[in-house]
């Protein structure tokens, strides 16, 4: 009876924790939308989100992109286009920043593709051609995200010199297009699934806080998240390590690394990557 009661209490606690965090992320996104509304009312504010050599403004743009996605309005194309262009400029600069993720380039592209503006095919292609990594990582399907008919119609009427290069990549007509309609649908569904942590309702609130660089909020909820996990899957163990390192929580970092080693059946005193990482973290002085 005591065991059953304990399980019920644990389930109630986990449910309450999950609901609390869902409300937290919803509140955060509403805060981002309020920031977006200021831009909607004053276009001059948008320049504060531009990329510069001194400040990437990566997370600032990501938060507005999150707001645009969750409060989508067709009239916001000019905002979305600007944010995407700034991500491209950042990528072109080859300047790296610690703790910042290139995924926002691809999320920006997915967002701006929602506006169904065929002229974006040129911007997308230019971004894809920035460097080798962009060529591989930036999906060619983005070039046709406004639909084949509209895309090829736009290209046929465009006077841009880049059109023939685009044709070499996607084909020079609907009939000769290298991308099948079914494949394009599968790709779009996959992209939405990939970025599900940015779209309400947020399935993984803690990962959302980490992705948004909301460090203080993540720290405040970290112990509750640990306590709520009565079953540690592989993905949760690795996220435990990611959060611990991000928060500079030495004790939790050590615990997470030991959990990884146990999960992988690797000795703590071995020569694997995680065993070396464990010794490195253990050797650091307590802060």
PDB file of C-alpha atoms in Angstrom:
ATOM      1  CA  UNK A   1       0.000   0.000   0.000  1.00  0.00           C
ATOM      2  CA  UNK A   2       2.858   2.377   0.904  1.00  0.00           C
ATOM      3  CA  UNK A   3       4.569   1.636  -2.415  1.00  0.00           C
ATOM      4  CA  UNK A   4       1.376   2.403  -4.353  1.00  0.00           C
ATOM      5  CA  UNK A   5       0.873   5.592  -2.382  1.00  0.00           C
ATOM      6  CA  UNK A   6       4.468   6.643  -3.081  1.00  0.00           C
ATOM      7  CA  UNK A   7       3.987   6.032  -6.785  1.00  0.00           C
ATOM      8  CA  UNK A   8       0.785   8.088  -6.804  1.00  0.00           C
ATOM      9  CA  UNK A   9       2.508  10.960  -4.999  1.00  0.00           C
ATOM     10  CA  UNK A  10       5.448  10.761  -7.418  1.00  0.00           C
ATOM     11  CA  UNK A  11       3.089  10.846 -10.422  1.00  0.00           C
ATOM     12  CA  UNK A  12       1.221  13.840  -8.989  1.00  0.00           C
ATOM     13  CA  UNK A  13       4.512  15.647  -8.358  1.00  0.00           C
ATOM     14  CA  UNK A  14       5.774  14.971 -11.869  1.00  0.00           C
ATOM     15  CA  UNK A  15       2.470  16.100 -13.398  1.00  0.00           C
ATOM     16  CA  UNK A  16       2.479  19.286 -11.324  1.00  0.00           C
ATOM     17  CA  UNK A  17       6.101  19.932 -12.307  1.00  0.00           C
ATOM     18  CA  UNK A  18       5.315  19.425 -16.016  1.00  0.00           C
ATOM     19  CA  UNK A  19       2.284  21.716 -15.924  1.00  0.00           C
ATOM     20  CA  UNK A  20       4.282  24.376 -14.092  1.00  0.00           C
ATOM     21  CA  UNK A  21       7.040  24.307 -16.693  1.00  0.00           C
ATOM     22  CA  UNK A  22       4.591  24.374 -19.576  1.00  0.00           C
ATOM     23  CA  UNK A  23       3.084  27.512 -18.083  1.00  0.00           C
ATOM     24  CA  UNK A  24       6.587  28.935 -17.659  1.00  0.00           C
ATOM     25  CA  UNK A  25       7.505  28.448 -21.325  1.00  0.00           C
ATOM     26  CA  UNK A  26       4.121  29.749 -22.471  1.00  0.00           C
ATOM     27  CA  UNK A  27       4.668  32.851 -20.352  1.00  0.00           C
ATOM     28  CA  UNK A  28       8.144  33.291 -21.833  1.00  0.00           C
ATOM     29  CA  UNK A  29       6.865  33.049 -25.391  1.00  0.00           C
ATOM     30  CA  UNK A  30       4.191  35.612 -24.570  1.00  0.00           C
ATOM     31  CA  UNK A  31       7.014  37.849 -23.349  1.00  0.00           C
ATOM     32  CA  UNK A  32       8.811  37.355 -26.680  1.00  0.00           C
ATOM     33  CA  UNK A  33       5.564  38.196 -28.492  1.00  0.00           C
ATOM     34  CA  UNK A  34       5.310  41.433 -26.509  1.00  0.00           C
ATOM     35  CA  UNK A  35       8.814  42.274 -27.737  1.00  0.00           C
ATOM     36  CA  UNK A  36       7.726  41.408 -31.273  1.00  0.00           C
ATOM     37  CA  UNK A  37       4.721  43.707 -30.961  1.00  0.00           C
ATOM     38  CA  UNK A  38       7.060  46.607 -30.228  1.00  0.00           C
ATOM     39  CA  UNK A  39       8.855  45.906 -33.524  1.00  0.00           C
ATOM     40  CA  UNK A  40       5.541  45.634 -35.342  1.00  0.00           C
ATOM     41  CA  UNK A  41       4.742  49.113 -34.090  1.00  0.00           C
ATOM     42  CA  UNK A  42       8.153  50.648 -34.771  1.00  0.00           C
ATOM     43  CA  UNK A  43      10.229  49.202 -37.618  1.00  0.00           C
ATOM     44  CA  UNK A  44      13.280  51.174 -36.462  1.00  0.00           C
ATOM     45  CA  UNK A  45      13.589  48.791 -33.513  1.00  0.00           C
ATOM     46  CA  UNK A  46      14.488  45.946 -35.872  1.00  0.00           C
ATOM     47  CA  UNK A  47      18.017  47.264 -36.363  1.00  0.00           C
ATOM     48  CA  UNK A  48      18.738  46.352 -32.749  1.00  0.00           C
ATOM     49  CA  UNK A  49      18.685  42.699 -33.859  1.00  0.00           C
ATOM     50  CA  UNK A  50      21.267  43.039 -36.596  1.00  0.00           C
ATOM     51  CA  UNK A  51      24.504  41.097 -36.666  1.00  0.00           C
ATOM     52  CA  UNK A  52      27.695  43.021 -35.942  1.00  0.00           C
ATOM     53  CA  UNK A  53      31.280  41.901 -35.541  1.00  0.00           C
ATOM     54  CA  UNK A  54      31.072  42.846 -31.863  1.00  0.00           C
ATOM     55  CA  UNK A  55      27.722  41.224 -31.104  1.00  0.00           C
ATOM     56  CA  UNK A  56      25.939  38.489 -32.987  1.00  0.00           C
ATOM     57  CA  UNK A  57      22.499  39.119 -31.370  1.00  0.00           C
ATOM     58  CA  UNK A  58      21.856  35.445 -32.060  1.00  0.00           C
ATOM     59  CA  UNK A  59      19.585  34.715 -29.113  1.00  0.00           C
ATOM     60  CA  UNK A  60      17.777  38.025 -29.524  1.00  0.00           C
ATOM     61  CA  UNK A  61      16.861  37.075 -33.099  1.00  0.00           C
ATOM     62  CA  UNK A  62      15.970  33.531 -32.106  1.00  0.00           C
ATOM     63  CA  UNK A  63      13.482  34.782 -29.519  1.00  0.00           C
ATOM     64  CA  UNK A  64      11.769  37.031 -32.074  1.00  0.00           C
ATOM     65  CA  UNK A  65      11.678  34.130 -34.531  1.00  0.00           C
ATOM     66  CA  UNK A  66       9.999  32.023 -31.834  1.00  0.00           C
ATOM     67  CA  UNK A  67       7.450  34.807 -31.352  1.00  0.00           C
ATOM     68  CA  UNK A  68       6.822  35.111 -35.107  1.00  0.00           C
ATOM     69  CA  UNK A  69       6.279  31.369 -35.425  1.00  0.00           C
ATOM     70  CA  UNK A  70       3.832  31.167 -32.511  1.00  0.00           C
ATOM     71  CA  UNK A  71       1.982  34.393 -33.348  1.00  0.00           C
ATOM     72  CA  UNK A  72       2.140  34.109 -37.121  1.00  0.00           C
ATOM     73  CA  UNK A  73       0.844  37.027 -39.181  1.00  0.00           C
ATOM     74  CA  UNK A  74       1.270  37.274 -42.946  1.00  0.00           C
ATOM     75  CA  UNK A  75       2.121  40.968 -42.582  1.00  0.00           C
ATOM     76  CA  UNK A  76       5.310  40.131 -40.644  1.00  0.00           C
ATOM     77  CA  UNK A  77       7.243  38.938 -43.691  1.00  0.00           C
ATOM     78  CA  UNK A  78       9.531  42.000 -43.583  1.00  0.00           C
ATOM     79  CA  UNK A  79      10.585  41.128 -40.033  1.00  0.00           C
ATOM     80  CA  UNK A  80      11.196  37.468 -40.769  1.00  0.00           C
ATOM     81  CA  UNK A  81      13.127  38.261 -43.959  1.00  0.00           C
ATOM     82  CA  UNK A  82      15.384  40.702 -42.103  1.00  0.00           C
ATOM     83  CA  UNK A  83      16.146  38.207 -39.329  1.00  0.00           C
ATOM     84  CA  UNK A  84      16.959  35.498 -41.877  1.00  0.00           C
ATOM     85  CA  UNK A  85      19.269  37.850 -43.771  1.00  0.00           C
ATOM     86  CA  UNK A  86      21.095  38.688 -40.539  1.00  0.00           C
ATOM     87  CA  UNK A  87      21.617  34.988 -39.842  1.00  0.00           C
ATOM     88  CA  UNK A  88      23.076  34.613 -43.340  1.00  0.00           C
ATOM     89  CA  UNK A  89      25.378  37.594 -42.820  1.00  0.00           C
ATOM     90  CA  UNK A  90      26.575  36.081 -39.541  1.00  0.00           C
ATOM     91  CA  UNK A  91      27.293  32.766 -41.273  1.00  0.00           C
ATOM     92  CA  UNK A  92      29.117  34.564 -44.072  1.00  0.00           C
ATOM     93  CA  UNK A  93      31.287  36.439 -41.566  1.00  0.00           C
ATOM     94  CA  UNK A  94      32.837  33.152 -40.325  1.00  0.00           C
ATOM     95  CA  UNK A  95      32.845  34.624 -36.811  1.00  0.00           C
ATOM     96  CA  UNK A  96      32.117  32.006 -34.159  1.00  0.00           C
ATOM     97  CA  UNK A  97      30.543  32.678 -30.786  1.00  0.00           C
ATOM     98  CA  UNK A  98      30.620  30.384 -27.760  1.00  0.00           C
ATOM     99  CA  UNK A  99      27.356  28.724 -26.730  1.00  0.00           C
ATOM    100  CA  UNK A 100      25.532  29.824 -29.869  1.00  0.00           C
ATOM    101  CA  UNK A 101      23.912  27.512 -32.362  1.00  0.00           C
ATOM    102  CA  UNK A 102      23.708  27.651 -36.152  1.00  0.00           C
ATOM    103  CA  UNK A 103      20.274  25.996 -36.038  1.00  0.00           C
ATOM    104  CA  UNK A 104      18.638  29.416 -35.992  1.00  0.00           C
ATOM    105  CA  UNK A 105      19.783  29.895 -39.595  1.00  0.00           C
ATOM    106  CA  UNK A 106      17.695  26.878 -40.566  1.00  0.00           C
ATOM    107  CA  UNK A 107      14.831  27.804 -38.253  1.00  0.00           C
ATOM    108  CA  UNK A 108      14.805  31.304 -39.778  1.00  0.00           C
ATOM    109  CA  UNK A 109      14.614  29.732 -43.215  1.00  0.00           C
ATOM    110  CA  UNK A 110      11.706  27.503 -42.192  1.00  0.00           C
ATOM    111  CA  UNK A 111       9.915  30.481 -40.675  1.00  0.00           C
ATOM    112  CA  UNK A 112      10.360  32.770 -43.663  1.00  0.00           C
ATOM    113  CA  UNK A 113       9.252  29.958 -45.977  1.00  0.00           C
ATOM    114  CA  UNK A 114       5.835  30.037 -44.244  1.00  0.00           C
ATOM    115  CA  UNK A 115       5.138  33.372 -45.941  1.00  0.00           C
ATOM    116  CA  UNK A 116       5.242  31.676 -49.351  1.00  0.00           C
ATOM    117  CA  UNK A 117       7.297  34.384 -51.073  1.00  0.00           C
ATOM    118  CA  UNK A 118       8.881  32.861 -54.197  1.00  0.00           C
ATOM    119  CA  UNK A 119      11.541  35.609 -54.378  1.00  0.00           C
ATOM    120  CA  UNK A 120      13.164  33.996 -51.333  1.00  0.00           C
ATOM    121  CA  UNK A 121      14.487  31.265 -53.618  1.00  0.00           C
ATOM    122  CA  UNK A 122      17.404  33.539 -54.509  1.00  0.00           C
ATOM    123  CA  UNK A 123      18.168  34.410 -50.868  1.00  0.00           C
ATOM    124  CA  UNK A 124      17.965  30.737 -49.961  1.00  0.00           C
ATOM    125  CA  UNK A 125      20.322  29.745 -52.759  1.00  0.00           C
ATOM    126  CA  UNK A 126      22.832  32.462 -51.861  1.00  0.00           C
ATOM    127  CA  UNK A 127      22.801  31.233 -48.272  1.00  0.00           C
ATOM    128  CA  UNK A 128      23.267  27.632 -49.364  1.00  0.00           C
ATOM    129  CA  UNK A 129      26.330  28.673 -51.360  1.00  0.00           C
ATOM    130  CA  UNK A 130      28.067  30.574 -48.539  1.00  0.00           C
ATOM    131  CA  UNK A 131      30.440  27.741 -47.725  1.00  0.00           C
ATOM    132  CA  UNK A 132      30.808  23.976 -47.820  1.00  0.00           C
ATOM    133  CA  UNK A 133      28.981  23.444 -44.520  1.00  0.00           C
ATOM    134  CA  UNK A 134      26.073  25.601 -45.663  1.00  0.00           C
ATOM    135  CA  UNK A 135      25.919  23.682 -48.922  1.00  0.00           C
ATOM    136  CA  UNK A 136      25.528  20.444 -46.977  1.00  0.00           C
ATOM    137  CA  UNK A 137      23.461  21.708 -44.035  1.00  0.00           C
ATOM    138  CA  UNK A 138      21.066  24.093 -45.773  1.00  0.00           C
ATOM    139  CA  UNK A 139      18.419  21.885 -47.325  1.00  0.00           C
ATOM    140  CA  UNK A 140      17.870  22.242 -51.055  1.00  0.00           C
ATOM    141  CA  UNK A 141      14.152  21.756 -50.409  1.00  0.00           C
ATOM    142  CA  UNK A 142      14.023  25.330 -49.098  1.00  0.00           C
ATOM    143  CA  UNK A 143      14.466  26.496 -52.692  1.00  0.00           C
ATOM    144  CA  UNK A 144      11.053  25.039 -53.527  1.00  0.00           C
ATOM    145  CA  UNK A 145       9.309  25.828 -50.245  1.00  0.00           C
ATOM    146  CA  UNK A 146       6.957  28.312 -51.954  1.00  0.00           C
ATOM    147  CA  UNK A 147       5.723  25.567 -54.271  1.00  0.00           C
ATOM    148  CA  UNK A 148       7.067  24.427 -57.606  1.00  0.00           C
ATOM    149  CA  UNK A 149       4.662  26.430 -59.772  1.00  0.00           C
ATOM    150  CA  UNK A 150       5.283  29.755 -58.048  1.00  0.00           C
ATOM    151  CA  UNK A 151       9.039  29.161 -57.749  1.00  0.00           C
ATOM    152  CA  UNK A 152       9.612  28.301 -61.416  1.00  0.00           C
ATOM    153  CA  UNK A 153       7.294  31.120 -62.498  1.00  0.00           C
ATOM    154  CA  UNK A 154       9.332  33.588 -60.471  1.00  0.00           C
ATOM    155  CA  UNK A 155      12.649  32.238 -61.780  1.00  0.00           C
ATOM    156  CA  UNK A 156      11.471  32.376 -65.388  1.00  0.00           C
ATOM    157  CA  UNK A 157      10.583  36.061 -64.967  1.00  0.00           C
ATOM    158  CA  UNK A 158      13.614  37.027 -62.912  1.00  0.00           C
ATOM    159  CA  UNK A 159      16.506  38.850 -64.501  1.00  0.00           C
ATOM    160  CA  UNK A 160      18.978  37.633 -61.873  1.00  0.00           C
ATOM    161  CA  UNK A 161      22.233  36.143 -63.130  1.00  0.00           C
ATOM    162  CA  UNK A 162      22.013  33.453 -60.462  1.00  0.00           C
ATOM    163  CA  UNK A 163      18.940  31.780 -61.991  1.00  0.00           C
ATOM    164  CA  UNK A 164      20.894  29.366 -64.196  1.00  0.00           C
ATOM    165  CA  UNK A 165      22.891  28.218 -61.168  1.00  0.00           C
ATOM    166  CA  UNK A 166      19.650  27.531 -59.337  1.00  0.00           C
ATOM    167  CA  UNK A 167      18.347  25.582 -62.338  1.00  0.00           C
ATOM    168  CA  UNK A 168      21.423  23.358 -62.172  1.00  0.00           C
ATOM    169  CA  UNK A 169      20.461  22.495 -58.620  1.00  0.00           C
ATOM    170  CA  UNK A 170      16.682  21.989 -58.868  1.00  0.00           C
ATOM    171  CA  UNK A 171      16.076  21.531 -62.605  1.00  0.00           C
ATOM    172  CA  UNK A 172      14.910  24.132 -65.124  1.00  0.00           C
ATOM    173  CA  UNK A 173      11.161  23.361 -65.057  1.00  0.00           C
ATOM    174  CA  UNK A 174       8.446  21.649 -63.047  1.00  0.00           C
ATOM    175  CA  UNK A 175       8.736  18.631 -65.332  1.00  0.00           C
ATOM    176  CA  UNK A 176      12.507  18.415 -64.894  1.00  0.00           C
ATOM    177  CA  UNK A 177      12.526  19.204 -61.172  1.00  0.00           C
ATOM    178  CA  UNK A 178      14.731  16.890 -59.144  1.00  0.00           C
ATOM    179  CA  UNK A 179      12.454  17.068 -56.092  1.00  0.00           C
ATOM    180  CA  UNK A 180       9.248  15.020 -55.955  1.00  0.00           C
ATOM    181  CA  UNK A 181       6.114  16.501 -54.377  1.00  0.00           C
ATOM    182  CA  UNK A 182       5.844  13.686 -51.829  1.00  0.00           C
ATOM    183  CA  UNK A 183       9.481  14.133 -50.835  1.00  0.00           C
ATOM    184  CA  UNK A 184       8.949  17.862 -50.307  1.00  0.00           C
ATOM    185  CA  UNK A 185       5.975  17.148 -48.028  1.00  0.00           C
ATOM    186  CA  UNK A 186       7.964  14.592 -46.027  1.00  0.00           C
ATOM    187  CA  UNK A 187      10.807  17.090 -45.718  1.00  0.00           C
ATOM    188  CA  UNK A 188       8.528  19.879 -44.452  1.00  0.00           C
ATOM    189  CA  UNK A 189       6.899  17.559 -41.909  1.00  0.00           C
ATOM    190  CA  UNK A 190      10.362  16.545 -40.725  1.00  0.00           C
ATOM    191  CA  UNK A 191      11.492  20.174 -40.314  1.00  0.00           C
ATOM    192  CA  UNK A 192       8.432  20.986 -38.210  1.00  0.00           C
ATOM    193  CA  UNK A 193       9.101  17.936 -36.067  1.00  0.00           C
ATOM    194  CA  UNK A 194      12.774  18.876 -35.740  1.00  0.00           C
ATOM    195  CA  UNK A 195      11.863  22.323 -34.415  1.00  0.00           C
ATOM    196  CA  UNK A 196       8.922  21.173 -32.287  1.00  0.00           C
ATOM    197  CA  UNK A 197      10.691  22.472 -29.161  1.00  0.00           C
ATOM    198  CA  UNK A 198      10.160  25.997 -30.489  1.00  0.00           C
ATOM    199  CA  UNK A 199       6.432  25.609 -31.136  1.00  0.00           C
ATOM    200  CA  UNK A 200       3.631  25.724 -28.540  1.00  0.00           C
ATOM    201  CA  UNK A 201       2.847  23.598 -26.668  1.00  0.00           C
ATOM    202  CA  UNK A 202       6.518  23.128 -25.747  1.00  0.00           C
ATOM    203  CA  UNK A 203       7.180  19.416 -25.193  1.00  0.00           C
ATOM    204  CA  UNK A 204      10.513  19.862 -23.438  1.00  0.00           C
ATOM    205  CA  UNK A 205      10.467  23.076 -21.359  1.00  0.00           C
ATOM    206  CA  UNK A 206      13.969  22.616 -19.940  1.00  0.00           C
ATOM    207  CA  UNK A 207      15.495  22.200 -23.386  1.00  0.00           C
ATOM    208  CA  UNK A 208      13.590  25.272 -24.478  1.00  0.00           C
ATOM    209  CA  UNK A 209      15.113  27.304 -21.621  1.00  0.00           C
ATOM    210  CA  UNK A 210      18.567  26.010 -22.568  1.00  0.00           C
ATOM    211  CA  UNK A 211      18.040  26.791 -26.258  1.00  0.00           C
ATOM    212  CA  UNK A 212      16.858  30.324 -25.452  1.00  0.00           C
ATOM    213  CA  UNK A 213      19.843  30.952 -23.161  1.00  0.00           C
ATOM    214  CA  UNK A 214      17.439  31.561 -20.260  1.00  0.00           C
ATOM    215  CA  UNK A 215      20.136  30.508 -17.824  1.00  0.00           C
ATOM    216  CA  UNK A 216      18.682  31.824 -14.574  1.00  0.00           C
ATOM    217  CA  UNK A 217      15.323  30.188 -15.225  1.00  0.00           C
ATOM    218  CA  UNK A 218      17.010  26.905 -16.146  1.00  0.00           C
ATOM    219  CA  UNK A 219      19.067  27.054 -12.963  1.00  0.00           C
ATOM    220  CA  UNK A 220      15.998  27.764 -10.840  1.00  0.00           C
ATOM    221  CA  UNK A 221      14.199  24.698 -12.236  1.00  0.00           C
ATOM    222  CA  UNK A 222      17.188  22.365 -12.546  1.00  0.00           C
ATOM    223  CA  UNK A 223      16.851  20.476  -9.259  1.00  0.00           C
ATOM    224  CA  UNK A 224      13.107  20.020  -9.740  1.00  0.00           C
ATOM    225  CA  UNK A 225      13.813  18.581 -13.183  1.00  0.00           C
ATOM    226  CA  UNK A 226      16.342  16.143 -11.715  1.00  0.00           C
ATOM    227  CA  UNK A 227      13.909  15.062  -8.982  1.00  0.00           C
ATOM    228  CA  UNK A 228      11.103  14.570 -11.510  1.00  0.00           C
ATOM    229  CA  UNK A 229      13.103  12.050 -13.555  1.00  0.00           C
ATOM    230  CA  UNK A 230      12.471   8.677 -11.944  1.00  0.00           C
ATOM    231  CA  UNK A 231      13.488   6.899 -15.155  1.00  0.00           C
ATOM    232  CA  UNK A 232      16.662   8.037 -16.881  1.00  0.00           C
ATOM    233  CA  UNK A 233      16.605   7.344 -20.602  1.00  0.00           C
ATOM    234  CA  UNK A 234      19.746   7.792 -22.681  1.00  0.00           C
ATOM    235  CA  UNK A 235      18.574  11.156 -24.033  1.00  0.00           C
ATOM    236  CA  UNK A 236      17.756  12.439 -20.527  1.00  0.00           C
ATOM    237  CA  UNK A 237      21.165  11.381 -19.226  1.00  0.00           C
ATOM    238  CA  UNK A 238      22.932  13.315 -21.975  1.00  0.00           C
ATOM    239  CA  UNK A 239      20.707  16.346 -21.427  1.00  0.00           C
ATOM    240  CA  UNK A 240      21.529  16.107 -17.726  1.00  0.00           C
ATOM    241  CA  UNK A 241      25.190  16.419 -18.667  1.00  0.00           C
ATOM    242  CA  UNK A 242      24.496  19.305 -21.074  1.00  0.00           C
ATOM    243  CA  UNK A 243      22.524  21.266 -18.484  1.00  0.00           C
ATOM    244  CA  UNK A 244      25.089  20.561 -15.745  1.00  0.00           C
ATOM    245  CA  UNK A 245      27.964  21.815 -17.857  1.00  0.00           C
ATOM    246  CA  UNK A 246      25.995  24.842 -19.057  1.00  0.00           C
ATOM    247  CA  UNK A 247      25.108  25.793 -15.472  1.00  0.00           C
ATOM    248  CA  UNK A 248      28.653  25.098 -14.284  1.00  0.00           C
ATOM    249  CA  UNK A 249      27.232  22.695 -11.683  1.00  0.00           C
ATOM    250  CA  UNK A 250      30.294  20.577 -10.892  1.00  0.00           C
ATOM    251  CA  UNK A 251      28.558  18.064  -8.618  1.00  0.00           C
ATOM    252  CA  UNK A 252      25.775  17.369 -11.127  1.00  0.00           C
ATOM    253  CA  UNK A 253      28.262  17.325 -13.982  1.00  0.00           C
ATOM    254  CA  UNK A 254      30.262  14.592 -12.262  1.00  0.00           C
ATOM    255  CA  UNK A 255      27.093  12.621 -11.523  1.00  0.00           C
ATOM    256  CA  UNK A 256      25.907  12.890 -15.128  1.00  0.00           C
ATOM    257  CA  UNK A 257      29.260  11.709 -16.501  1.00  0.00           C
ATOM    258  CA  UNK A 258      29.195   8.681 -14.193  1.00  0.00           C
ATOM    259  CA  UNK A 259      25.676   7.917 -15.419  1.00  0.00           C
ATOM    260  CA  UNK A 260      26.885   8.075 -19.026  1.00  0.00           C
ATOM    261  CA  UNK A 261      29.770   5.726 -18.298  1.00  0.00           C
ATOM    262  CA  UNK A 262      27.462   3.290 -16.516  1.00  0.00           C
ATOM    263  CA  UNK A 263      24.967   3.449 -19.387  1.00  0.00           C
ATOM    264  CA  UNK A 264      27.782   2.758 -21.882  1.00  0.00           C
ATOM    265  CA  UNK A 265      29.299  -0.006 -19.722  1.00  0.00           C
ATOM    266  CA  UNK A 266      32.587   1.892 -19.620  1.00  0.00           C
ATOM    267  CA  UNK A 267      34.919   1.999 -16.582  1.00  0.00           C
ATOM    268  CA  UNK A 268      35.356   5.331 -14.816  1.00  0.00           C
ATOM    269  CA  UNK A 269      39.144   4.910 -14.874  1.00  0.00           C
ATOM    270  CA  UNK A 270      39.225   3.984 -18.572  1.00  0.00           C
ATOM    271  CA  UNK A 271      40.433   5.898 -21.627  1.00  0.00           C
ATOM    272  CA  UNK A 272      37.107   6.653 -23.271  1.00  0.00           C
ATOM    273  CA  UNK A 273      36.136  10.248 -24.003  1.00  0.00           C
ATOM    274  CA  UNK A 274      33.664  10.352 -21.120  1.00  0.00           C
ATOM    275  CA  UNK A 275      36.084   8.786 -18.629  1.00  0.00           C
ATOM    276  CA  UNK A 276      38.687  11.425 -19.488  1.00  0.00           C
ATOM    277  CA  UNK A 277      36.021  14.103 -19.221  1.00  0.00           C
ATOM    278  CA  UNK A 278      35.048  12.807 -15.778  1.00  0.00           C
ATOM    279  CA  UNK A 279      38.639  13.016 -14.522  1.00  0.00           C
ATOM    280  CA  UNK A 280      38.942  16.496 -15.967  1.00  0.00           C
ATOM    281  CA  UNK A 281      35.830  17.747 -14.151  1.00  0.00           C
ATOM    282  CA  UNK A 282      36.768  15.958 -10.901  1.00  0.00           C
ATOM    283  CA  UNK A 283      40.183  17.632 -10.960  1.00  0.00           C
ATOM    284  CA  UNK A 284      38.685  21.106 -10.960  1.00  0.00           C
ATOM    285  CA  UNK A 285      38.521  22.955  -7.676  1.00  0.00           C
ATOM    286  CA  UNK A 286      35.163  23.460  -6.056  1.00  0.00           C
ATOM    287  CA  UNK A 287      33.732  26.923  -6.682  1.00  0.00           C
TER     288      UNK A 287
END
